[in-house]
Amino acid sequence: MAQERESHREDVVGRANVEDTPELLAYYDELARHKAGALWTVANKIEPWEPKSQSVPVVWRYRDLRAHVLRSVELVTPEKAGRRVVYLNNPGRSDVAAAVGWIYGGLQVMNPGEVASAHRHSASAIRFIIEGSGAYTVVDGHKMTLGANDFVLTPNDTWHEHGVEATGSPCIWQDGLDIPFVNAMEANFYEVHPDLSQAVGYAVDDMTKTWGNAGLKPMGENWTKGYSPMFKYEWAPTYDALTRYAGCTDGSPFDGVLMEYLNPVTNGPVMQTLGASMQMLRPGEHTKAHRHTGSGLYHVAKGSGHSIINGRRYDWQEHDIFCVPSWAWHEHANGSDREDACLFCLSDLPVMRALGLYREQAFGDNGGMQPLL
Amino acid sequence: MAQERESHREDVVGRANVEDTPELLAYYDELARHKAGALWTVANKIEPWEPKSQSVPVVWRYRDLRAHVLRSVELVTPEKAGRRVVYLNNPGRSDVAAAVGWIYGGLQVMNPGEVASAHRHSASAIRFIIEGSGAYTVVDGHKMTLGANDFVLTPNDTWHEHGVEATGSPCIWQDGLDIPFVNAMEANFYEVHPDLSQAVGYAVDDMTKTWGNAGLKPMGENWTKGYSPMFKYEWAPTYDALTRYAGCTDGSPFDGVLMEYLNPVTNGPVMQTLGASMQMLRPGEHTKAHRHTGSGLYHVAKGSGHSIINGRRYDWQEHDIFCVPSWAWHEHANGSDREDACLFCLSDLPVMRALGLYREQAFGDNGGMQPLL
Amino acid sequence: MAQERESHREDVVGRANVEDTPELLAYYDELARHKAGALWTVANKIEPWEPKSQSVPVVWRYRDLRAHVLRSVELVTPEKAGRRVVYLNNPGRSDVAAAVGWIYGGLQVMNPGEVASAHRHSASAIRFIIEGSGAYTVVDGHKMTLGANDFVLTPNDTWHEHGVEATGSPCIWQDGLDIPFVNAMEANFYEVHPDLSQAVGYAVDDMTKTWGNAGLKPMGENWTKGYSPMFKYEWAPTYDALTRYAGCTDGSPFDGVLMEYLNPVTNGPVMQTLGASMQMLRPGEHTKAHRHTGSGLYHVAKGSGHSIINGRRYDWQEHDIFCVPSWAWHEHANGSDREDACLFCLSDLPVMRALGLYREQAFGDNGGMQPLL
Amino acid sequence: MAQERESHREDVVGRANVEDTPELLAYYDELARHKAGALWTVANKIEPWEPKSQSVPVVWRYRDLRAHVLRSVELVTPEKAGRRVVYLNNPGRSDVAAAVGWIYGGLQVMNPGEVASAHRHSASAIRFIIEGSGAYTVVDGHKMTLGANDFVLTPNDTWHEHGVEATGSPCIWQDGLDIPFVNAMEANFYEVHPDLSQAVGYAVDDMTKTWGNAGLKPMGENWTKGYSPMFKYEWAPTYDALTRYAGCTDGSPFDGVLMEYLNPVTNGPVMQTLGASMQMLRPGEHTKAHRHTGSGLYHVAKGSGHSIINGRRYDWQEHDIFCVPSWAWHEHANGSDREDACLFCLSDLPVMRALGLYREQAFGDNGGMQPLL
């Protein structure tokens, strides 16, 4: 048994630093029999000086993955696979199938005329369209049409199904979910729709037409659920907003011109466990480095450039996906002096903020930029 | 003295019904000497069965008032008059110079190149543009350009000044303020800007560009004041939103397709004491009647038609202004079978709602329509 | 007509200063025919430099009023009078029967075995017990027993009735309501209970036992109304709280040790239109002067002393009532060097705060104390 | 490699059910090289039908653990151990040293005159006193004295230190923290106080005296932090409140008479990640069974009885500790027909509720009671 004992001694005032003795080892064995232990044997482990993420930075290149995604169409049927998805498997998080932290990410493909069976779960999802025409999603009877760089919410416990119109083209999108988190919270339920598909009960795109109007509230509508009623967020008005805002802000030193997608009813995040933002890096912009708690999964919506994460450079171009682990230093650089670049980011910042766990730190040295390792 | 005594007896169980006697009259005199009175002499007056507004319904026809407004340019200078405004004087509320209830309304004119002196007050204002080009308003250093059917907020205690660019044309707009209310609350302060004018310190229209983006929050901006940071609300996106929303709602039986302007930070009304809404009456639409507490000052933004208020018909066309007093029955009819009509409404509903005083009642008889008196 | 014209000229830059001319007078007549007027004729009146309350400071001495209140028992029956109340009639507000600002105040008496008929209205009330035993109030079926310096809420639209147990003694209490305000808002409704009395449907004092526990929320209870579910606030725990808090605070320079009564569900005021507070003036304490918007009706719950309001001294002792008008300078002095004094204050501060109209100013000169006029 | 492959096939419509083929296995290898995988190989695992907690129900008997806790005084010094704590090690959660779910629990002992070194961390703690006199805690300069069944908060990022007065007796208390959760969130920071101890800067017990008064708000105090300013919650007023509330409620069928401790500023839970409640089981009461998401760590504050968790009976008496894992059926029974029993519960329900993950289900069969396994 001795080799299994934990040992995390630190010779620092205020930290546990107890050497093993025969008497203590016997005591530890006694405690174990009562389903107990001595805190000082694990205290330094469970109270670290600062967070050290289990995730590692990764760039998933779209040019690499696209062919594999398309190939799944030949390899499996939707009936057998449920959904044809290639998921992003962070080497540090493969035990929970996460792309980063507690966030699941995947690339899904669907052919014209196909539709997935309807289901619901406690996990919440954001479906970000990469390519193809005719994609749509039905959420609790509301049908949303989707184009490139649009995204749709399928919040916790909503019935949802994805499809591509017969008149469309093969569609690929990025799925982002909080599956690992909800599993960890021991709160995940799953249900297949009794009819495998749901009726559309409203005008197409009604939720965005109703709730997606700046400075205007639809009289008589009421919404008390924990997620946004504006199920679809479109690329065109987002890019327009960034452009307008860029004309009257200096932006953030760490993020350029960044806007968070919000729930128009609460002005909080689009869902309680997952947040989304779009940021514009202006031509030539290279931000300063900072780090914060919370994990981010980035999708390059426009342009190309690179990010420096914990001292290493990661290049990216349109539709590449990369991740920034919790408390990792990061800075972003637009690779073009003439075009802007836009990064979509899916994160668990709503969790960090709702629970008082958000912390942020600027990189003080070296003019705010990380030296490359 | 006897003729001055109050007498509000009602022969109803639970209501005061005390006849005067010499002994009681002597008692009343005694109480008066102690700055007191007997409640039963006034109880029925101060506890009415239901509200009876002091305001009367009025339509102010733009074709009548326009010439008078323009004539003020010849009659007074801005320096002497402060502002060249013709105010709307409800016959029942002339003691407080209100258009309806506790709301002040006026029509102001300004020539190209003119600018009013900057000032601030505890009252809050909404300036709704009727005609002319080149109008602008500066609020706490933020300059907003204004076109027809746009409106701008000048909230309580903000420095503000109105002007028309030298390259513009004569501009007429409607002012709406809560001056009577804030005076009644004994809370009105007034201050002339020490420099009579303020410097513009931000990009033009920055507040609307920053805050007026559906489903998007500008990262890093913070706003904690009680009023909307989106100082300007424009007509074009409003009309577009109404059109989109009309495509997916049945609308309200009483108001057609109605949207409330909101503060994008709180999702409450644009200001704490004044609310604004725009409603579309679809071609041929004639709403049902209801009544509610709170006063409304309507401006016909588009089209023509009529409203029935407390059983009388009031016709209106573009840019006419009319009022609906508190607890007055009202219904609206679009006069066209082919075009929609749009009504802008300024109201004190935020006060009613914030204080728990909002009540609403549908007109039950006659298929929900008022018989004409 | 000329003698009725308004004239409020001020020779100050930015203020209206237009002399009458025959042409202008004709213009004004023309505007009047269109239910309109020229703003510059009234602008200086309706935009004052600072609030000037219509209320005057008054002290109502309990030793003076008590006999008159008791005499009403002989003069009128509850059936005819509705309620036997002597109301406080501020000389500046007798048109609306207010004690100060928009607040009604009265002294009501009831004999053992009497009970008033049940009714409800849009106005909200606070009933503060002065003397007697056996008083109780029923609010929406909840019965509260009441002792000296306790108070009970009868919020807007709740059925309520007051009574005194047959085993009790004659009871006198102070009523405070927002009747003048709700009338001014044109939002007052009144209804007599169909049975003239309501059944008690809950354990006695249940609302205070359920909701009046510091730091504890009753699991499974839900409360969404705009007013406090803790209908009764008792004197003993209030005085205990002030004593405890006094042991660990310096207090306010203007108010000594002051605690606001709150709605335990929202942590806002007890009702949306009326607030209440209790403040302790420590032995020998004489506060500094300040002024703020909003009106206050004070009841001396304990001790004696004086207040200086707008430069004049007003002495008070236990159970006297006095008022402080909006924006009036005021400071309070405990008359004893050995005993504390406690002032209960009923106010419309919740209205001022909810609507963004609260302003406060300290008296800067003379060491913060007003010179006596 | 083949033996490591995941296999979670289910023969249910809408679930993944893909058999391995050589072609697919090659495809999986290819995906792995790109840090990706095929969702259908893990979908059924990461999307379970319902939560299955990793924790097991445990009762830690105080009579067993007390001697071991006291013995730690002889075995280690506070200087070397940091704190002399025996922690509760749930067999299913020993990898994260949790008592249940993501909650850490421990029993700490301190002798008169001892004081721990001051530190702070992102984890939040609740210290519940079991026995001894003279215990106190200092949190950000506020000193709280503590008796049996009182508890104190040491919220995230507050400097805190525990001690026992020299005039006291050996004290044992239960620590409850969210350490495992904050570690999982990759958001835990730890810091030793530079002086190893902090100065007391306020009157003793000031935070509870200031904020712990039912229906009263201390005027002039302001509190915007995410946790309760009422750092200490005492047993006497809690038991009194339960007794009063029991007199006017039927209670919950699942929990008897239960009150949640709350943050008096937000009326939310005492801290953002940890909640606390006290429930009274009336004499002879045996509740019905339900289950919900979220984990609970119970401490028997008074009396004795048993709980049935997932069909097995667990007896408990005063100061025993037991846990209920997420989504485990549970019901409680008071063992006495004459005395009430009280259970203190520490839980992560605030996390479940803040993130929309709370679900609850009543046990429908068998009259609402679980059959014993």
PDB file of C-alpha atoms in Angstrom, chain A residues 13-19 23-24 27 30-31 34-40 42 45-51 53-54 58 60 64-65 68 71-72 75-76 80-81 83-89 91 95 102 104 117 121 156-157 179 181-190 192 196 272-273 293 326-327 352 354-357 359, chain D residues 13-19 23-24 27 30-31 34-40 42 45-51 53-54 58 60 64-65 68 71-72 75-76 80-81 83-89 91 95 102 104 117 121 156-157 179 181-190 192 196 272-273 293 326-327 352 354-357 359:
ATOM      1  CA  VAL A  13       5.049  28.434   5.969  1.00  0.00           C
ATOM      2  CA  GLY A  14       1.309  27.827   5.950  1.00  0.00           C
ATOM      3  CA  ARG A  15       1.571  24.692   3.779  1.00  0.00           C
ATOM      4  CA  ALA A  16       1.486  21.048   4.820  1.00  0.00           C
ATOM      5  CA  ASN A  17       4.876  19.537   5.404  1.00  0.00           C
ATOM      6  CA  VAL A  18       4.456  16.379   7.464  1.00  0.00           C
ATOM      7  CA  GLU A  19       6.908  13.525   7.010  1.00  0.00           C
ATOM      8  CA  GLU A  23       2.771   5.935  13.714  1.00  0.00           C
ATOM      9  CA  LEU A  24       1.287   8.271  11.164  1.00  0.00           C
ATOM     10  CA  TYR A  27      -3.071   6.378  11.677  1.00  0.00           C
ATOM     11  CA  GLU A  30      -7.068   3.607  10.501  1.00  0.00           C
ATOM     12  CA  LEU A  31      -8.673   6.679   8.965  1.00  0.00           C
ATOM     13  CA  HIS A  34     -13.572   4.942   8.336  1.00  0.00           C
ATOM     14  CA  LYS A  35     -13.708   6.380   4.816  1.00  0.00           C
ATOM     15  CA  ALA A  36     -11.599   9.286   5.977  1.00  0.00           C
ATOM     16  CA  GLY A  37      -8.097  10.658   5.530  1.00  0.00           C
ATOM     17  CA  ALA A  38      -5.644  13.188   6.976  1.00  0.00           C
ATOM     18  CA  LEU A  39      -6.009  16.478   5.140  1.00  0.00           C
ATOM     19  CA  TRP A  40      -2.321  17.313   5.381  1.00  0.00           C
ATOM     20  CA  VAL A  42      -3.428  15.906   0.225  1.00  0.00           C
ATOM     21  CA  LYS A  45      -2.478  18.931  -3.977  1.00  0.00           C
ATOM     22  CA  ILE A  46      -6.058  20.057  -3.653  1.00  0.00           C
ATOM     23  CA  GLU A  47      -5.168  23.647  -2.848  1.00  0.00           C
ATOM     24  CA  PRO A  48      -2.782  24.567  -5.672  1.00  0.00           C
ATOM     25  CA  TRP A  49      -1.143  27.974  -5.839  1.00  0.00           C
ATOM     26  CA  GLU A  50      -2.857  28.656  -9.140  1.00  0.00           C
ATOM     27  CA  PRO A  51      -4.907  26.751 -11.737  1.00  0.00           C
ATOM     28  CA  SER A  53      -5.318  23.311 -16.825  1.00  0.00           C
ATOM     29  CA  GLN A  54      -5.445  19.695 -17.921  1.00  0.00           C
ATOM     30  CA  VAL A  58      -4.465  22.684 -30.078  1.00  0.00           C
ATOM     31  CA  TRP A  60      -7.539  21.766 -35.593  1.00  0.00           C
ATOM     32  CA  ASP A  64      -7.076  18.516 -42.559  1.00  0.00           C
ATOM     33  CA  LEU A  65     -10.375  17.615 -40.993  1.00  0.00           C
ATOM     34  CA  HIS A  68     -12.391  13.145 -42.890  1.00  0.00           C
ATOM     35  CA  ARG A  71     -15.725  10.675 -45.565  1.00  0.00           C
ATOM     36  CA  SER A  72     -18.002   9.815 -42.622  1.00  0.00           C
ATOM     37  CA  LEU A  75     -18.726   5.175 -43.727  1.00  0.00           C
ATOM     38  CA  VAL A  76     -21.817   5.363 -41.555  1.00  0.00           C
ATOM     39  CA  LYS A  80     -26.656   3.795 -37.098  1.00  0.00           C
ATOM     40  CA  ALA A  81     -24.385   6.626 -36.027  1.00  0.00           C
ATOM     41  CA  ARG A  83     -25.105  11.804 -36.001  1.00  0.00           C
ATOM     42  CA  ARG A  84     -22.081  11.788 -38.316  1.00  0.00           C
ATOM     43  CA  VAL A  85     -19.686  13.807 -36.217  1.00  0.00           C
ATOM     44  CA  VAL A  86     -15.933  13.993 -35.893  1.00  0.00           C
ATOM     45  CA  TYR A  87     -15.262  15.274 -32.399  1.00  0.00           C
ATOM     46  CA  LEU A  88     -12.284  17.290 -31.238  1.00  0.00           C
ATOM     47  CA  ASN A  89     -10.306  15.285 -28.749  1.00  0.00           C
ATOM     48  CA  PRO A  91      -5.036  15.125 -25.609  1.00  0.00           C
ATOM     49  CA  ASP A  95     -11.221  10.913 -20.650  1.00  0.00           C
ATOM     50  CA  TRP A 102     -15.457  21.016 -20.039  1.00  0.00           C
ATOM     51  CA  TYR A 104     -17.201  19.389 -26.270  1.00  0.00           C
ATOM     52  CA  SER A 117     -33.851  12.318 -35.349  1.00  0.00           C
ATOM     53  CA  HIS A 121     -30.740  16.473 -23.276  1.00  0.00           C
ATOM     54  CA  ASN A 156     -30.841  22.403 -22.399  1.00  0.00           C
ATOM     55  CA  ASP A 157     -33.976  20.286 -22.507  1.00  0.00           C
ATOM     56  CA  ILE A 179     -21.692  17.768 -22.354  1.00  0.00           C
ATOM     57  CA  PHE A 181     -19.573  19.794 -17.784  1.00  0.00           C
ATOM     58  CA  VAL A 182     -23.140  18.584 -17.363  1.00  0.00           C
ATOM     59  CA  ASN A 183     -21.853  15.033 -16.972  1.00  0.00           C
ATOM     60  CA  ALA A 184     -19.398  16.181 -14.341  1.00  0.00           C
ATOM     61  CA  MET A 185     -22.227  17.947 -12.548  1.00  0.00           C
ATOM     62  CA  GLU A 186     -24.051  14.590 -12.597  1.00  0.00           C
ATOM     63  CA  ALA A 187     -27.036  16.296 -14.161  1.00  0.00           C
ATOM     64  CA  ASN A 188     -27.317  14.970 -17.713  1.00  0.00           C
ATOM     65  CA  PHE A 189     -30.552  13.471 -19.018  1.00  0.00           C
ATOM     66  CA  TYR A 190     -31.196  12.237 -22.556  1.00  0.00           C
ATOM     67  CA  VAL A 192     -35.315  10.502 -27.917  1.00  0.00           C
ATOM     68  CA  LEU A 196     -38.377  10.940 -33.872  1.00  0.00           C
ATOM     69  CA  GLN A 272     -26.456  29.724 -18.690  1.00  0.00           C
ATOM     70  CA  THR A 273     -23.498  27.429 -19.226  1.00  0.00           C
ATOM     71  CA  THR A 293     -10.119  31.504 -15.780  1.00  0.00           C
ATOM     72  CA  SER A 326      -8.121  28.117 -18.511  1.00  0.00           C
ATOM     73  CA  TRP A 327      -5.494  30.512 -17.134  1.00  0.00           C
ATOM     74  CA  MET A 352     -17.109  31.382 -14.254  1.00  0.00           C
ATOM     75  CA  ALA A 354     -22.200  33.202 -12.373  1.00  0.00           C
ATOM     76  CA  LEU A 355     -20.204  31.424  -9.697  1.00  0.00           C
ATOM     77  CA  GLY A 356     -17.722  34.166  -8.834  1.00  0.00           C
ATOM     78  CA  LEU A 357     -14.773  32.218 -10.258  1.00  0.00           C
ATOM     79  CA  ARG A 359     -10.167  36.028 -12.537  1.00  0.00           C
TER      80      ARG A 359
ATOM     81  CA  VAL D  13     -33.574   4.167 -32.331  1.00  0.00           C
ATOM     82  CA  GLY D  14     -31.770   7.494 -32.071  1.00  0.00           C
ATOM     83  CA  ARG D  15     -28.707   6.014 -30.314  1.00  0.00           C
ATOM     84  CA  ALA D  16     -25.326   5.071 -31.790  1.00  0.00           C
ATOM     85  CA  ASN D  17     -25.047   1.469 -32.834  1.00  0.00           C
ATOM     86  CA  VAL D  18     -22.108   1.119 -35.229  1.00  0.00           C
ATOM     87  CA  GLU D  19     -20.172  -2.157 -35.308  1.00  0.00           C
ATOM     88  CA  GLU D  23     -12.261   0.208 -42.542  1.00  0.00           C
ATOM     89  CA  LEU D  24     -13.776   2.021 -39.586  1.00  0.00           C
ATOM     90  CA  TYR D  27     -10.613   5.606 -39.946  1.00  0.00           C
ATOM     91  CA  GLU D  30      -6.606   8.365 -38.780  1.00  0.00           C
ATOM     92  CA  LEU D  31      -8.863  10.655 -36.748  1.00  0.00           C
ATOM     93  CA  HIS D  34      -5.590  14.660 -35.903  1.00  0.00           C
ATOM     94  CA  LYS D  35      -6.597  14.826 -32.224  1.00  0.00           C
ATOM     95  CA  ALA D  36     -10.119  13.868 -33.204  1.00  0.00           C
ATOM     96  CA  GLY D  37     -12.499  10.945 -32.912  1.00  0.00           C
ATOM     97  CA  ALA D  38     -15.794   9.591 -34.238  1.00  0.00           C
ATOM     98  CA  LEU D  39     -18.632  10.734 -31.995  1.00  0.00           C
ATOM     99  CA  TRP D  40     -20.626   7.558 -32.448  1.00  0.00           C
ATOM    100  CA  VAL D  42     -18.508   7.552 -27.454  1.00  0.00           C
ATOM    101  CA  LYS D  45     -21.296   7.098 -22.988  1.00  0.00           C
ATOM    102  CA  ILE D  46     -21.240  10.885 -22.877  1.00  0.00           C
ATOM    103  CA  GLU D  47     -24.971  11.226 -23.317  1.00  0.00           C
ATOM    104  CA  PRO D  48     -26.368   8.947 -20.610  1.00  0.00           C
ATOM    105  CA  TRP D  49     -30.097   8.457 -20.164  1.00  0.00           C
ATOM    106  CA  GLU D  50     -29.918   9.896 -16.690  1.00  0.00           C
ATOM    107  CA  PRO D  51     -27.221  10.911 -14.187  1.00  0.00           C
ATOM    108  CA  SER D  53     -23.414   9.637  -9.517  1.00  0.00           C
ATOM    109  CA  GLN D  54     -19.876   8.487  -8.831  1.00  0.00           C
ATOM    110  CA  VAL D  58     -21.968   7.076   3.456  1.00  0.00           C
ATOM    111  CA  TRP D  60     -19.662   9.020   9.075  1.00  0.00           C
ATOM    112  CA  ASP D  64     -16.129   6.739  15.533  1.00  0.00           C
ATOM    113  CA  LEU D  65     -14.356   9.766  14.162  1.00  0.00           C
ATOM    114  CA  HIS D  68      -9.343  10.044  15.664  1.00  0.00           C
ATOM    115  CA  ARG D  71      -5.706  12.110  18.300  1.00  0.00           C
ATOM    116  CA  SER D  72      -4.428  14.306  15.462  1.00  0.00           C
ATOM    117  CA  LEU D  75       0.266  13.425  16.069  1.00  0.00           C
ATOM    118  CA  VAL D  76       0.916  16.643  14.201  1.00  0.00           C
ATOM    119  CA  LYS D  80       3.570  21.253  10.028  1.00  0.00           C
ATOM    120  CA  ALA D  81       0.077  20.127   9.127  1.00  0.00           C
ATOM    121  CA  ARG D  83      -4.570  22.416   9.799  1.00  0.00           C
ATOM    122  CA  ARG D  84      -5.334  19.272  11.827  1.00  0.00           C
ATOM    123  CA  VAL D  85      -8.185  17.924   9.780  1.00  0.00           C
ATOM    124  CA  VAL D  86      -9.602  14.479   9.152  1.00  0.00           C
ATOM    125  CA  TYR D  87     -11.317  14.662   5.795  1.00  0.00           C
ATOM    126  CA  LEU D  88     -14.284  12.611   4.632  1.00  0.00           C
ATOM    127  CA  ASN D  89     -13.239  10.419   1.753  1.00  0.00           C
ATOM    128  CA  PRO D  91     -15.041   5.766  -1.828  1.00  0.00           C
ATOM    129  CA  ASP D  95      -9.481  10.884  -6.682  1.00  0.00           C
ATOM    130  CA  TRP D 102     -17.731  18.102  -5.720  1.00  0.00           C
ATOM    131  CA  TYR D 104     -15.098  18.496   0.409  1.00  0.00           C
ATOM    132  CA  SER D 117      -2.287  30.898   9.958  1.00  0.00           C
ATOM    133  CA  HIS D 121      -8.254  30.705  -1.757  1.00  0.00           C
ATOM    134  CA  ASN D 156     -13.882  32.749  -1.909  1.00  0.00           C
ATOM    135  CA  ASP D 157     -10.858  35.034  -1.780  1.00  0.00           C
ATOM    136  CA  ILE D 179     -12.440  22.696  -3.298  1.00  0.00           C
ATOM    137  CA  PHE D 181     -15.428  21.867  -7.757  1.00  0.00           C
ATOM    138  CA  VAL D 182     -13.170  24.897  -8.000  1.00  0.00           C
ATOM    139  CA  ASN D 183     -10.278  22.641  -8.944  1.00  0.00           C
ATOM    140  CA  ALA D 184     -12.375  20.983 -11.622  1.00  0.00           C
ATOM    141  CA  MET D 185     -13.275  24.428 -12.941  1.00  0.00           C
ATOM    142  CA  GLU D 186      -9.518  25.092 -13.137  1.00  0.00           C
ATOM    143  CA  ALA D 187     -10.030  28.243 -11.121  1.00  0.00           C
ATOM    144  CA  ASN D 188      -8.388  27.664  -7.737  1.00  0.00           C
ATOM    145  CA  PHE D 189      -5.824  30.083  -6.349  1.00  0.00           C
ATOM    146  CA  TYR D 190      -4.153  29.910  -2.948  1.00  0.00           C
ATOM    147  CA  VAL D 192      -0.732  32.610   2.505  1.00  0.00           C
ATOM    148  CA  LEU D 196       0.342  34.921   8.726  1.00  0.00           C
ATOM    149  CA  GLN D 272     -22.495  31.345  -5.088  1.00  0.00           C
ATOM    150  CA  THR D 273     -21.237  27.771  -5.069  1.00  0.00           C
ATOM    151  CA  THR D 293     -29.669  16.847  -9.152  1.00  0.00           C
ATOM    152  CA  SER D 326     -26.902  13.572  -7.036  1.00  0.00           C
ATOM    153  CA  TRP D 327     -30.135  12.023  -8.322  1.00  0.00           C
ATOM    154  CA  MET D 352     -27.450  23.569 -10.084  1.00  0.00           C
ATOM    155  CA  ALA D 354     -27.687  29.155 -11.278  1.00  0.00           C
ATOM    156  CA  LEU D 355     -26.885  27.047 -14.317  1.00  0.00           C
ATOM    157  CA  GLY D 356     -30.339  25.662 -15.062  1.00  0.00           C
ATOM    158  CA  LEU D 357     -29.342  22.118 -14.124  1.00  0.00           C
ATOM    159  CA  ARG D 359     -34.222  18.690 -11.812  1.00  0.00           C
TER     160      ARG D 359
END
